Amino acid sequence: MSAPIIEVAGLRKRYGTAEVVCGVDFTVEASECFGLLGPNGAGKTTTIRMITCFSPMTAGALRVFGLPVEPANHRVIKARLGLAPQEENLDPDLSVEMNLLIYASYFGIPGAEAQARVAELLEFAALTEKARARIDTLSGGMKKRLVLARALVNRPELLVLDEPTTGLDPQARHLVWERLRELKRSGVAMLLTTHYMEEAAQLCDRLVVMDHGRIVTQGTPADLIERHVGREVIEVATGDDPARRARVLDVARPLATRVEALADRVVIYANGDSDVRGMLATLAGEELVHRRATLEDVFLTLTGRELRE
Amino acid sequence: MSAPSVAMAPPRVAAARPPLGFVAGALRVWRRDMESWRKYYRSSLVGALGEPILSLIAIGYGLGRFVDLGGVSYAQFLAPGILASAAMNAASFEATFGSFTRMTQQKTYDGILATPIGIREIVAGDVLWAASKSVLSGVAVLAVATGAGLVHSAWALVLPAVALLIGVVFAAMGLLVSSRAQAYDFFTYYFTLVISVMYFFSGIFFPLASLPAWAQAIAWCLPLTHAVALSRACAAGAVGLGMLVHLGMLLAILALAYGLAVHWVGRRLIA
């Protein structure tokens, strides 16, 4: 076993009187893709800022590549790290290619090597055709890919991605996922935050769900689904008919692991022990969807359905 | 034969190279700024060079005909002052509007800070870039003044270096102001209350000796006063040990402004 890439223990961050990260522990192993999930304001970005040397921690222990994250180690850590931030901060006055070349220069990569690396990254990000284009002519997906390519310019051992596909259409999102899986296979460790449960399920080996600055749960995607919601979900559309709603609840309650009554639907969670067939037979006349449980169910179960803004 | 798994480096991952030193790092930041500017250099040059040259002609020759300084012509008196103010303005604009945009809207500093380059290099690189624009402005004024026969000493060859010094001083001051600014409006105060006041009371348009003693004392505290004194001494070839006082004042202001700018930019970006 090689040493962990990131070790986080009892990590806290306080701004004035508000504590936004309140004692977080996790470890990211070599070649692993690790996800930080949680609603807005859960403390994901702040955690990432502390790991990437952008924010001094208030308390706790934090090591990246085995080095304590403190000013004396910042440069060495950042030389081995790639960061794709949430907010695009490309250089608007430089071409696509120049953005990468200038960024390579910050790492002290010599000219010829930088040229070769940039050509390789443009290919990887499917941006070769756009090498001389201005940044403001790129689509959202192209910008996200360029930000990803830029984060790879120094061949990082750890890639930190803060919402890598937010705002992208499905095609663009799938292209980014494909590239990230490719990187994972090549041995790059990844730490990523996301709102998209499908993204976490597609990419992450392990993940934590954060809420209000704390870790609510952690494990593999399959493990979390099994543990918190069970295997299957039946969603019954009840409209605003109270009688119909009461009947569905009566059928479901004795048989399901958990039942959730929403304004116009009843959501029934079931694991292997539940009599799903029996329930489906009894509810045959209802308008329903029977599906496998997903991480989104875990997420909503653990962090609730109230809006976070 | 089995190698321990620890030795198996993932293929894409290369050994990290040592981070760049302070000077190399600052020069990379300078180069970023220069590459960004290259596209707009024409309009930028017209803006930076037009105004000082117009001042020199309009005030130096227009107004100058009514001024008798006893000996040198008014245009000859004015030209080194215009050179110093052009250097001040070029650096001040770049280090406020330019640097502030990079620090806030464009988030350029955040992008650089994700690499081994730190706050000190970012501030130094931006200061050096703003000062490069001062050199351009200074050289343009020098060329016009020389063409007009207003420069008579070989010491004038030092003037581009003087423009560079003036540039780094005012760029560091501008960056300090940027680091504390919340919005672009803030620069209006700086330019009106600091830069404009200096422009009129640092000995560009009239000898400071004509002011009352208390006003002279205030003027002596203004960095532009020392910049103008250095510039004028070089243009006239009247260089002496007294210059060291002006040089020392400018270097002291530079060190103070740079140190504070690094501190406050750091407070702003690392939180």
Coordinates of C-alpha atoms in Angstrom, one line a residue:
Chain A
M1 CA 0.0 0.0 0.0
S2 CA 1.3 3.4 -0.8
A3 CA 0.7 6.4 1.5
P4 CA -2.7 8.2 1.3
I5 CA -2.8 11.2 -1.1
I6 CA -5.0 13.3 1.3
E7 CA -5.5 12.9 5.0
V8 CA -8.1 15.0 6.7
A9 CA -8.7 14.8 10.5
G10 CA -10.9 17.0 12.7
L11 CA -10.7 19.7 10.0
R12 CA -12.5 22.9 11.0
K13 CA -13.0 26.4 9.4
R14 CA -14.5 29.4 11.1
Y15 CA -15.2 32.7 9.5
G16 CA -15.8 35.2 12.4
T17 CA -18.4 33.4 14.5
A18 CA -19.8 31.2 11.7
E19 CA -18.2 27.7 11.6
V20 CA -18.6 26.4 8.0
V21 CA -16.6 23.2 8.4
C22 CA -17.1 21.6 11.7
G23 CA -14.8 18.6 12.2
V24 CA -14.4 16.6 9.0
D25 CA -12.4 13.4 8.6
F26 CA -11.6 11.4 5.5
T27 CA -8.7 9.9 3.6
V28 CA -8.2 9.8 -0.2
E29 CA -6.0 6.9 -1.3
A30 CA -3.7 6.8 -4.3
S31 CA -5.5 6.4 -7.7
E32 CA -8.8 6.8 -6.0
C33 CA -11.7 9.0 -7.1
F34 CA -13.2 10.5 -4.0
G35 CA -16.4 12.6 -4.0
L36 CA -17.6 15.4 -1.7
L37 CA -21.4 15.7 -2.0
G38 CA -23.8 18.0 -0.3
P39 CA -26.2 20.8 -0.8
N40 CA -25.1 24.4 -1.3
G41 CA -23.4 25.7 1.9
A42 CA -22.5 22.3 3.1
G43 CA -18.8 23.3 3.3
K44 CA -17.5 21.4 0.2
T45 CA -15.8 24.3 -1.5
T46 CA -14.3 25.5 1.8
T47 CA -12.9 22.0 2.4
I48 CA -11.4 22.0 -1.1
R49 CA -9.9 25.5 -0.5
M50 CA -8.2 24.3 2.6
I51 CA -6.8 21.2 0.8
T52 CA -5.5 23.3 -2.1
C53 CA -3.7 25.8 0.1
F54 CA -6.2 28.7 -0.6
S55 CA -7.6 28.8 3.0
P56 CA -5.8 28.3 6.3
M57 CA -7.6 25.8 8.5
T58 CA -8.9 26.9 11.9
A59 CA -8.2 23.6 13.6
G60 CA -7.4 20.0 12.7
A61 CA -4.8 18.1 10.8
L62 CA -4.4 18.1 7.0
R63 CA -1.8 16.4 4.9
V64 CA -1.5 16.3 1.1
F65 CA 1.1 13.9 -0.4
G66 CA 2.1 13.2 3.2
L67 CA 3.0 16.9 3.7
P68 CA 1.3 19.0 6.3
V69 CA -0.6 21.8 4.5
E70 CA 1.2 24.9 5.9
P71 CA 2.9 27.8 4.1
A72 CA 6.3 26.2 4.0
N73 CA 4.9 23.3 1.9
H74 CA 2.4 25.2 -0.3
R75 CA 4.7 25.5 -3.3
V76 CA 5.7 21.8 -3.2
I77 CA 2.1 20.7 -2.8
K78 CA 0.9 22.9 -5.6
A79 CA 3.6 21.7 -8.0
R80 CA 2.1 18.2 -7.7
L81 CA -1.6 19.3 -7.7
G82 CA -4.1 20.2 -10.5
L83 CA -7.1 22.4 -9.6
A84 CA -10.1 22.9 -11.8
P85 CA -12.1 25.6 -9.9
Q86 CA -15.8 26.0 -9.9
E87 CA -15.7 29.5 -11.3
E88 CA -14.0 29.6 -14.7
N89 CA -10.9 31.9 -14.4
L90 CA -9.3 31.5 -17.9
D91 CA -7.4 34.4 -19.3
P92 CA -9.9 36.2 -21.6
D93 CA -7.2 38.1 -23.5
L94 CA -5.2 35.0 -24.4
S95 CA -6.0 32.3 -27.0
V96 CA -6.9 28.8 -25.9
E97 CA -3.4 27.6 -26.6
M98 CA -1.7 30.5 -25.0
N99 CA -3.8 30.0 -21.8
L100 CA -2.2 26.6 -21.5
L101 CA 1.3 27.7 -22.5
I102 CA 1.3 30.5 -19.9
Y103 CA 0.0 28.2 -17.3
A104 CA 2.7 25.7 -18.1
S105 CA 5.3 28.5 -17.6
Y106 CA 4.1 29.0 -14.0
F107 CA 5.3 25.5 -13.3
G108 CA 8.6 26.1 -14.8
I109 CA 8.0 23.7 -17.7
P110 CA 10.5 24.6 -20.5
G111 CA 9.3 25.9 -23.9
A112 CA 9.6 22.8 -26.1
E113 CA 8.3 20.4 -23.4
A114 CA 5.4 22.8 -22.8
Q115 CA 4.5 23.0 -26.5
A116 CA 4.4 19.2 -26.7
R117 CA 2.3 18.9 -23.5
V118 CA -0.1 21.6 -24.7
A119 CA -0.7 19.9 -28.0
E120 CA -1.4 16.6 -26.2
L121 CA -3.8 18.3 -23.8
L122 CA -5.6 20.1 -26.6
E123 CA -6.1 16.7 -28.2
F124 CA -7.3 15.2 -24.9
A125 CA -9.8 18.1 -24.4
A126 CA -11.0 17.9 -28.0
L127 CA -9.9 21.5 -28.5
T128 CA -7.2 21.2 -31.1
E129 CA -9.4 22.9 -33.7
K130 CA -9.9 25.8 -31.2
A131 CA -6.2 26.3 -30.4
R132 CA -6.1 29.9 -31.6
A133 CA -9.7 30.8 -30.7
R134 CA -10.5 33.5 -28.2
I135 CA -11.9 32.4 -24.9
D136 CA -15.2 34.3 -25.3
T137 CA -16.0 32.3 -28.4
L138 CA -15.9 29.0 -26.5
S139 CA -19.1 27.2 -25.4
G140 CA -19.6 26.4 -21.7
G141 CA -18.5 22.8 -22.3
M142 CA -15.3 23.9 -24.1
K143 CA -14.4 26.2 -21.3
K144 CA -14.9 23.5 -18.7
R145 CA -12.7 21.2 -20.8
L146 CA -10.0 23.9 -21.1
V147 CA -10.0 24.4 -17.4
L148 CA -9.6 20.6 -17.0
A149 CA -6.8 20.6 -19.5
R150 CA -5.1 23.5 -17.7
A151 CA -5.2 21.6 -14.4
L152 CA -3.4 18.8 -16.1
V153 CA -0.5 20.8 -17.5
N154 CA 1.9 19.8 -14.7
R155 CA 0.9 16.1 -14.9
P156 CA -0.6 16.2 -11.3
E157 CA -0.7 13.3 -9.0
L158 CA -3.9 14.7 -7.5
L159 CA -6.7 16.4 -9.5
V160 CA -9.1 18.5 -7.6
L161 CA -12.4 19.3 -9.4
D162 CA -15.0 21.6 -8.0
E163 CA -18.2 20.9 -9.8
P164 CA -16.6 19.9 -13.1
T165 CA -19.8 19.6 -15.1
T166 CA -22.2 22.2 -13.5
G167 CA -24.1 24.0 -16.3
L168 CA -23.2 21.6 -19.1
D169 CA -25.6 19.9 -21.4
P170 CA -25.7 16.0 -21.4
Q171 CA -23.4 15.6 -24.3
A172 CA -20.8 17.9 -22.9
R173 CA -21.1 16.3 -19.5
H174 CA -20.6 12.8 -20.8
L175 CA -17.5 13.9 -22.7
V176 CA -16.0 15.3 -19.4
W177 CA -16.9 12.0 -17.6
E178 CA -15.2 10.0 -20.3
R179 CA -12.0 12.0 -19.9
L180 CA -12.1 11.8 -16.2
R181 CA -12.5 8.0 -16.3
E182 CA -9.5 7.9 -18.7
L183 CA -7.4 9.9 -16.2
K184 CA -8.5 7.7 -13.4
R185 CA -7.3 4.6 -15.2
S186 CA -4.0 6.3 -15.8
G187 CA -3.5 6.5 -12.0
V188 CA -4.4 10.1 -11.2
A189 CA -6.1 10.5 -7.8
M190 CA -9.2 12.7 -7.8
L191 CA -11.2 14.7 -5.3
L192 CA -14.4 16.1 -6.7
T193 CA -17.4 18.0 -5.5
T194 CA -20.7 17.7 -7.3
H195 CA -24.4 18.3 -7.1
Y196 CA -25.1 15.6 -9.6
M197 CA -25.7 12.2 -8.0
E198 CA -25.3 10.5 -11.3
E199 CA -21.9 12.0 -11.7
A200 CA -20.8 10.7 -8.3
A201 CA -22.2 7.3 -9.1
Q202 CA -20.3 7.3 -12.5
L203 CA -17.0 8.4 -11.2
C204 CA -16.5 8.0 -7.5
D205 CA -15.0 5.0 -5.8
R206 CA -15.9 6.4 -2.4
L207 CA -17.7 9.5 -1.3
V208 CA -18.9 11.5 1.7
V209 CA -22.1 13.4 2.0
M210 CA -21.7 16.7 3.8
D211 CA -24.3 18.9 5.3
H212 CA -23.9 22.0 7.5
G213 CA -20.2 21.5 7.7
R214 CA -20.3 17.9 8.8
I215 CA -20.0 14.5 7.2
V216 CA -23.3 12.8 7.3
T217 CA -22.2 9.5 5.9
Q218 CA -19.4 7.9 3.9
G219 CA -18.8 4.8 1.8
T220 CA -19.0 3.4 -1.7
P221 CA -22.0 4.5 -3.8
A222 CA -23.5 1.0 -3.7
D223 CA -22.9 0.7 0.0
L224 CA -24.6 4.0 0.7
I225 CA -27.6 3.2 -1.4
E226 CA -28.0 -0.2 0.3
R227 CA -27.4 1.3 3.8
H228 CA -29.7 4.4 3.6
V229 CA -32.5 3.6 1.2
G230 CA -32.5 0.0 0.3
R231 CA -32.5 -1.5 -3.2
E232 CA -35.7 -0.4 -4.8
V233 CA -38.0 2.6 -4.9
I234 CA -41.7 2.8 -5.9
E235 CA -43.0 6.3 -6.5
V236 CA -46.8 6.6 -6.6
A237 CA -48.5 9.7 -8.0
T238 CA -51.4 10.5 -5.7
G239 CA -52.3 14.0 -6.9
D240 CA -54.1 15.9 -4.1
D241 CA -56.6 13.2 -3.4
P242 CA -56.4 12.5 0.4
A243 CA -58.3 9.2 0.3
R244 CA -56.1 7.8 -2.4
R245 CA -53.0 8.9 -0.6
A246 CA -54.2 7.3 2.7
R247 CA -54.8 4.0 0.9
V248 CA -51.3 4.0 -0.7
L249 CA -49.8 4.7 2.7
D250 CA -51.8 1.9 4.3
V251 CA -50.5 -0.6 1.8
A252 CA -46.9 0.6 1.9
R253 CA -46.2 1.2 5.6
P254 CA -46.2 -2.4 6.8
L255 CA -44.2 -3.7 3.9
A256 CA -41.6 -1.0 3.1
T257 CA -38.3 0.0 4.9
R258 CA -39.4 3.6 4.8
V259 CA -42.2 5.7 3.3
E260 CA -42.1 9.4 2.4
A261 CA -45.3 11.4 1.8
L262 CA -44.8 14.4 -0.5
A263 CA -47.3 16.9 -1.7
D264 CA -48.4 14.9 -4.8
R265 CA -46.5 11.6 -4.4
V266 CA -45.7 8.9 -2.0
V267 CA -42.2 7.5 -2.2
I268 CA -41.7 4.0 -1.0
Y269 CA -38.2 2.6 -0.2
A270 CA -37.7 -1.1 -0.1
N271 CA -34.8 -3.4 0.5
G272 CA -34.3 -7.1 -0.3
D273 CA -36.5 -8.2 2.6
S274 CA -39.5 -6.2 1.6
D275 CA -42.4 -7.7 -0.3
V276 CA -42.0 -5.5 -3.4
R277 CA -44.0 -7.9 -5.6
G278 CA -46.9 -7.9 -3.1
M279 CA -46.9 -4.2 -3.0
L280 CA -46.8 -3.8 -6.7
A281 CA -49.7 -6.2 -7.0
T282 CA -51.8 -4.4 -4.5
L283 CA -51.1 -1.0 -6.1
A284 CA -51.7 -2.3 -9.6
G285 CA -54.3 0.3 -10.5
E286 CA -52.1 3.3 -9.4
E287 CA -50.0 5.5 -11.5
L288 CA -46.5 4.5 -10.3
V289 CA -42.8 4.2 -11.2
H290 CA -40.8 1.2 -9.9
R291 CA -37.1 1.8 -10.2
R292 CA -33.7 1.0 -8.6
A293 CA -32.6 3.2 -5.7
T294 CA -30.0 5.8 -6.6
L295 CA -27.6 8.1 -4.8
E296 CA -30.1 10.9 -5.3
D297 CA -32.4 9.0 -2.9
V298 CA -29.6 8.7 -0.4
F299 CA -28.8 12.4 -0.8
L300 CA -32.4 13.5 -0.3
T301 CA -32.9 11.1 2.6
L302 CA -29.9 12.4 4.4
T303 CA -30.1 16.1 3.7
G304 CA -33.8 16.6 3.3
R305 CA -35.9 18.3 0.7
E306 CA -35.8 21.9 1.8
L307 CA -34.3 24.3 -0.7
R308 CA -30.8 25.5 0.1
E309 CA -29.7 28.9 -1.3
Chain B
M1 CA 10.9 -11.3 -9.1
S2 CA 8.2 -9.0 -7.8
A3 CA 8.7 -5.3 -7.4
P4 CA 6.9 -3.6 -4.5
S5 CA 3.7 -1.9 -5.6
V6 CA 5.0 1.4 -4.1
A7 CA 7.5 1.6 -6.9
M8 CA 4.9 1.5 -9.6
A9 CA 4.4 5.1 -10.6
P10 CA 1.2 5.8 -12.6
P11 CA 2.1 6.5 -16.2
R12 CA 0.8 10.0 -16.5
V13 CA 2.3 11.2 -13.3
A14 CA 5.8 12.7 -13.5
A15 CA 8.1 13.7 -10.8
A16 CA 7.3 17.3 -9.9
R17 CA 10.0 19.8 -10.8
P18 CA 11.3 22.2 -8.2
P19 CA 9.1 25.4 -7.9
L20 CA 10.5 28.6 -9.6
G21 CA 12.3 31.2 -7.5
F22 CA 11.1 34.7 -6.8
V23 CA 12.6 36.5 -9.8
A24 CA 11.7 33.7 -12.3
G25 CA 8.2 33.5 -10.9
A26 CA 7.6 37.3 -11.1
L27 CA 8.9 37.3 -14.7
R28 CA 6.3 34.6 -15.6
V29 CA 3.6 36.8 -14.3
W30 CA 5.0 39.8 -16.2
R31 CA 5.0 37.7 -19.3
R32 CA 1.3 36.8 -18.9
D33 CA 0.5 40.5 -18.6
M34 CA 2.6 41.3 -21.6
E35 CA 1.0 38.6 -23.8
S36 CA -2.5 39.8 -22.8
W37 CA -1.6 43.4 -23.7
R38 CA 0.0 42.5 -27.1
K39 CA -3.4 42.3 -28.7
Y40 CA -4.4 45.8 -27.7
Y41 CA -1.1 47.5 -27.9
R42 CA -2.1 50.0 -30.6
S43 CA -5.0 51.6 -28.8
S44 CA -3.1 51.3 -25.5
L45 CA -0.1 53.1 -27.0
V46 CA -2.2 56.0 -28.3
G47 CA -3.8 56.4 -24.9
A48 CA -0.5 56.3 -23.0
L49 CA 1.6 58.4 -25.3
G50 CA -0.9 60.9 -26.7
E51 CA -1.6 62.8 -23.5
P52 CA 1.9 63.6 -22.3
I53 CA 3.0 64.6 -25.7
L54 CA 0.0 66.9 -26.1
S55 CA 0.7 68.4 -22.6
L56 CA 4.3 69.1 -23.6
I57 CA 3.3 70.9 -26.8
A58 CA 0.2 72.8 -25.5
I59 CA 1.7 73.8 -22.1
G60 CA 5.3 73.9 -23.0
Y61 CA 5.1 75.9 -26.2
G62 CA 1.6 77.5 -25.8
L63 CA 1.7 78.7 -22.2
G64 CA 5.5 78.7 -22.2
R65 CA 5.8 81.7 -24.3
F66 CA 4.4 83.8 -21.5
V67 CA 6.7 82.4 -18.8
D68 CA 10.2 83.6 -18.1
L69 CA 12.4 81.4 -15.9
G70 CA 15.5 83.3 -16.7
G71 CA 17.8 81.0 -18.6
V72 CA 16.1 77.8 -19.7
S73 CA 12.9 77.8 -21.8
Y74 CA 9.7 76.8 -20.2
A75 CA 9.4 73.7 -22.5
Q76 CA 12.8 72.7 -21.4
F77 CA 11.9 73.1 -17.7
L78 CA 8.6 71.2 -18.2
A79 CA 9.7 68.2 -20.3
P80 CA 11.3 66.1 -17.5
G81 CA 8.3 66.8 -15.3
I82 CA 6.0 65.6 -18.0
L83 CA 8.1 62.5 -18.4
A84 CA 7.9 61.8 -14.7
S85 CA 4.1 62.3 -14.6
A86 CA 3.6 60.2 -17.7
A87 CA 5.5 57.4 -16.0
M88 CA 3.4 57.9 -12.9
N89 CA 0.1 57.8 -14.8
A90 CA 0.9 54.7 -16.9
A91 CA 1.8 52.7 -13.8
S92 CA -1.0 54.0 -11.7
F93 CA -3.7 53.1 -14.3
E94 CA -2.3 49.7 -14.9
A95 CA -1.9 48.8 -11.2
T96 CA -5.4 50.0 -10.3
F97 CA -7.9 49.3 -13.1
G98 CA -5.7 46.6 -14.7
S99 CA -4.6 44.7 -11.6
F100 CA -8.0 45.1 -9.8
T101 CA -9.7 43.5 -12.8
R102 CA -7.2 40.6 -12.7
M103 CA -7.6 40.3 -8.9
T104 CA -11.5 40.4 -8.9
Q105 CA -13.5 40.0 -12.1
Q106 CA -11.1 37.8 -14.1
K107 CA -9.8 35.9 -11.1
T108 CA -6.5 35.7 -12.8
Y109 CA -4.6 35.9 -9.5
D110 CA -6.6 32.9 -8.2
G111 CA -5.7 30.9 -11.3
I112 CA -2.0 31.7 -10.8
L113 CA -2.2 31.0 -7.1
A114 CA -3.2 27.4 -7.8
T115 CA 0.4 26.9 -9.2
P116 CA 3.7 27.1 -7.3
I117 CA 3.7 30.9 -7.9
G118 CA 2.8 32.8 -4.7
I119 CA 1.4 36.2 -3.8
R120 CA 4.8 37.9 -3.6
E121 CA 5.6 36.9 -7.2
I122 CA 2.1 37.9 -8.5
V123 CA 2.4 41.4 -6.9
A124 CA 6.0 41.8 -8.1
G125 CA 5.1 40.6 -11.6
D126 CA 2.2 43.0 -11.9
V127 CA 4.3 45.9 -10.5
L128 CA 7.0 45.2 -13.0
W129 CA 4.5 45.0 -15.8
A130 CA 2.9 48.3 -14.9
A131 CA 6.4 49.8 -14.7
S132 CA 7.1 48.5 -18.2
K133 CA 4.3 50.7 -19.4
S134 CA 5.9 53.6 -17.6
V135 CA 9.2 52.9 -19.5
L136 CA 7.3 53.0 -22.8
S137 CA 5.6 56.3 -21.9
G138 CA 8.9 57.7 -20.6
V139 CA 10.8 56.8 -23.7
A140 CA 8.1 58.3 -26.0
V141 CA 8.2 61.6 -24.1
L142 CA 12.0 61.5 -24.1
A143 CA 12.0 60.9 -27.9
V144 CA 9.7 63.9 -28.5
A145 CA 11.7 66.1 -26.1
T146 CA 15.0 65.2 -27.7
G147 CA 13.5 65.8 -31.2
A148 CA 12.4 69.2 -30.0
G149 CA 15.9 70.0 -28.8
L150 CA 14.9 70.1 -25.2
V151 CA 17.5 67.6 -23.9
H152 CA 21.2 68.5 -23.8
S153 CA 22.9 66.0 -21.5
A154 CA 24.1 62.5 -22.1
W155 CA 22.6 61.8 -18.6
A156 CA 19.3 61.7 -20.5
L157 CA 20.2 58.1 -21.4
V158 CA 19.5 57.2 -17.8
L159 CA 15.9 58.5 -18.1
P160 CA 14.3 55.2 -19.2
A161 CA 15.7 53.7 -16.0
V162 CA 14.3 56.6 -14.0
A163 CA 10.9 56.0 -15.7
L164 CA 11.2 52.4 -14.6
L165 CA 11.9 53.4 -11.0
I166 CA 9.0 55.9 -11.0
G167 CA 6.9 53.1 -12.5
V168 CA 7.6 50.5 -9.8
V169 CA 7.0 53.0 -7.0
F170 CA 3.6 54.1 -8.4
A171 CA 2.7 50.6 -9.4
A172 CA 3.3 49.3 -5.9
M173 CA 1.2 52.2 -4.5
G174 CA -1.5 51.5 -7.1
L175 CA -1.6 47.8 -6.1
L176 CA -1.8 48.7 -2.5
V177 CA -4.9 50.8 -3.3
S178 CA -6.3 48.0 -5.4
S179 CA -5.9 45.5 -2.6
R180 CA -8.1 47.6 -0.4
A181 CA -10.6 48.7 -3.1
Q182 CA -14.1 47.2 -3.0
A183 CA -15.2 48.6 -6.4
Y184 CA -13.8 50.6 -9.4
D185 CA -15.3 53.8 -7.9
F186 CA -12.7 53.8 -5.2
F187 CA -10.0 54.6 -7.8
T188 CA -11.8 57.9 -8.5
Y189 CA -10.8 59.1 -5.0
Y190 CA -7.2 57.9 -5.5
F191 CA -6.8 59.6 -8.8
T192 CA -8.5 62.9 -7.7
L193 CA -7.1 63.2 -4.2
V194 CA -3.7 61.7 -4.6
I195 CA -2.5 61.5 -8.2
S196 CA -4.0 64.8 -9.4
V197 CA -2.7 66.7 -6.3
M198 CA 0.7 65.3 -6.9
Y199 CA 0.5 66.3 -10.6
F200 CA 0.1 69.9 -9.7
F201 CA 2.2 70.3 -6.6
S202 CA 5.4 68.2 -7.3
G203 CA 7.3 70.8 -9.2
I204 CA 6.3 69.8 -12.7
F205 CA 4.8 73.2 -13.7
F206 CA 6.7 75.6 -11.4
P207 CA 9.8 75.5 -9.2
L208 CA 8.8 74.4 -5.7
A209 CA 11.1 77.1 -4.3
S210 CA 8.3 79.6 -5.2
L211 CA 6.0 78.0 -2.6
P212 CA 5.9 79.0 1.1
A213 CA 8.0 76.9 3.3
W214 CA 5.1 74.8 4.8
A215 CA 3.9 73.9 1.3
Q216 CA 7.4 73.0 0.3
A217 CA 7.6 70.7 3.3
I218 CA 4.4 68.9 2.2
A219 CA 5.5 68.7 -1.4
W220 CA 8.8 67.1 -0.2
C221 CA 6.7 64.2 1.2
L222 CA 5.1 63.5 -2.2
P223 CA 6.8 60.7 -4.2
L224 CA 6.3 62.6 -7.5
T225 CA 8.4 65.5 -6.2
H226 CA 11.4 63.2 -5.9
A227 CA 10.6 61.6 -9.3
V228 CA 10.5 65.0 -11.0
A229 CA 13.7 66.1 -9.3
L230 CA 15.5 63.0 -10.5
S231 CA 14.1 63.3 -14.0
R232 CA 15.0 67.0 -14.2
A233 CA 18.5 66.5 -13.0
C234 CA 19.2 63.8 -15.6
A235 CA 17.7 65.8 -18.4
A236 CA 19.8 68.8 -17.5
G237 CA 22.9 66.8 -16.7
A238 CA 22.9 68.4 -13.2
V239 CA 23.6 65.1 -11.4
G240 CA 25.1 65.1 -7.9
L241 CA 25.1 63.3 -4.6
G242 CA 21.8 65.2 -3.7
M243 CA 20.1 62.7 -6.1
L244 CA 20.7 60.0 -3.5
V245 CA 18.1 61.6 -1.2
H246 CA 15.5 61.4 -3.9
L247 CA 16.5 57.9 -4.9
G248 CA 16.4 56.8 -1.2
M249 CA 12.9 58.4 -0.7
L250 CA 11.5 56.6 -3.8
L251 CA 13.1 53.2 -2.7
A252 CA 11.7 53.6 0.8
I253 CA 8.2 54.3 -0.6
L254 CA 8.5 51.3 -2.9
A255 CA 9.5 48.9 -0.1
L256 CA 6.7 50.1 2.1
A257 CA 4.0 50.0 -0.6
Y258 CA 5.1 46.6 -2.0
G259 CA 5.2 45.1 1.5
L260 CA 1.7 46.4 2.3
A261 CA 0.4 45.4 -1.1
V262 CA 1.6 41.8 -0.6
H263 CA 0.1 41.7 2.8
W264 CA -3.4 42.9 1.7
V265 CA -3.5 41.1 -1.6
G266 CA -2.8 38.0 0.5
R267 CA -5.5 38.7 3.0
R268 CA -7.9 39.1 0.1
L269 CA -7.1 35.9 -1.8
I270 CA -6.1 33.5 1.0
A271 CA -9.1 33.4 3.4

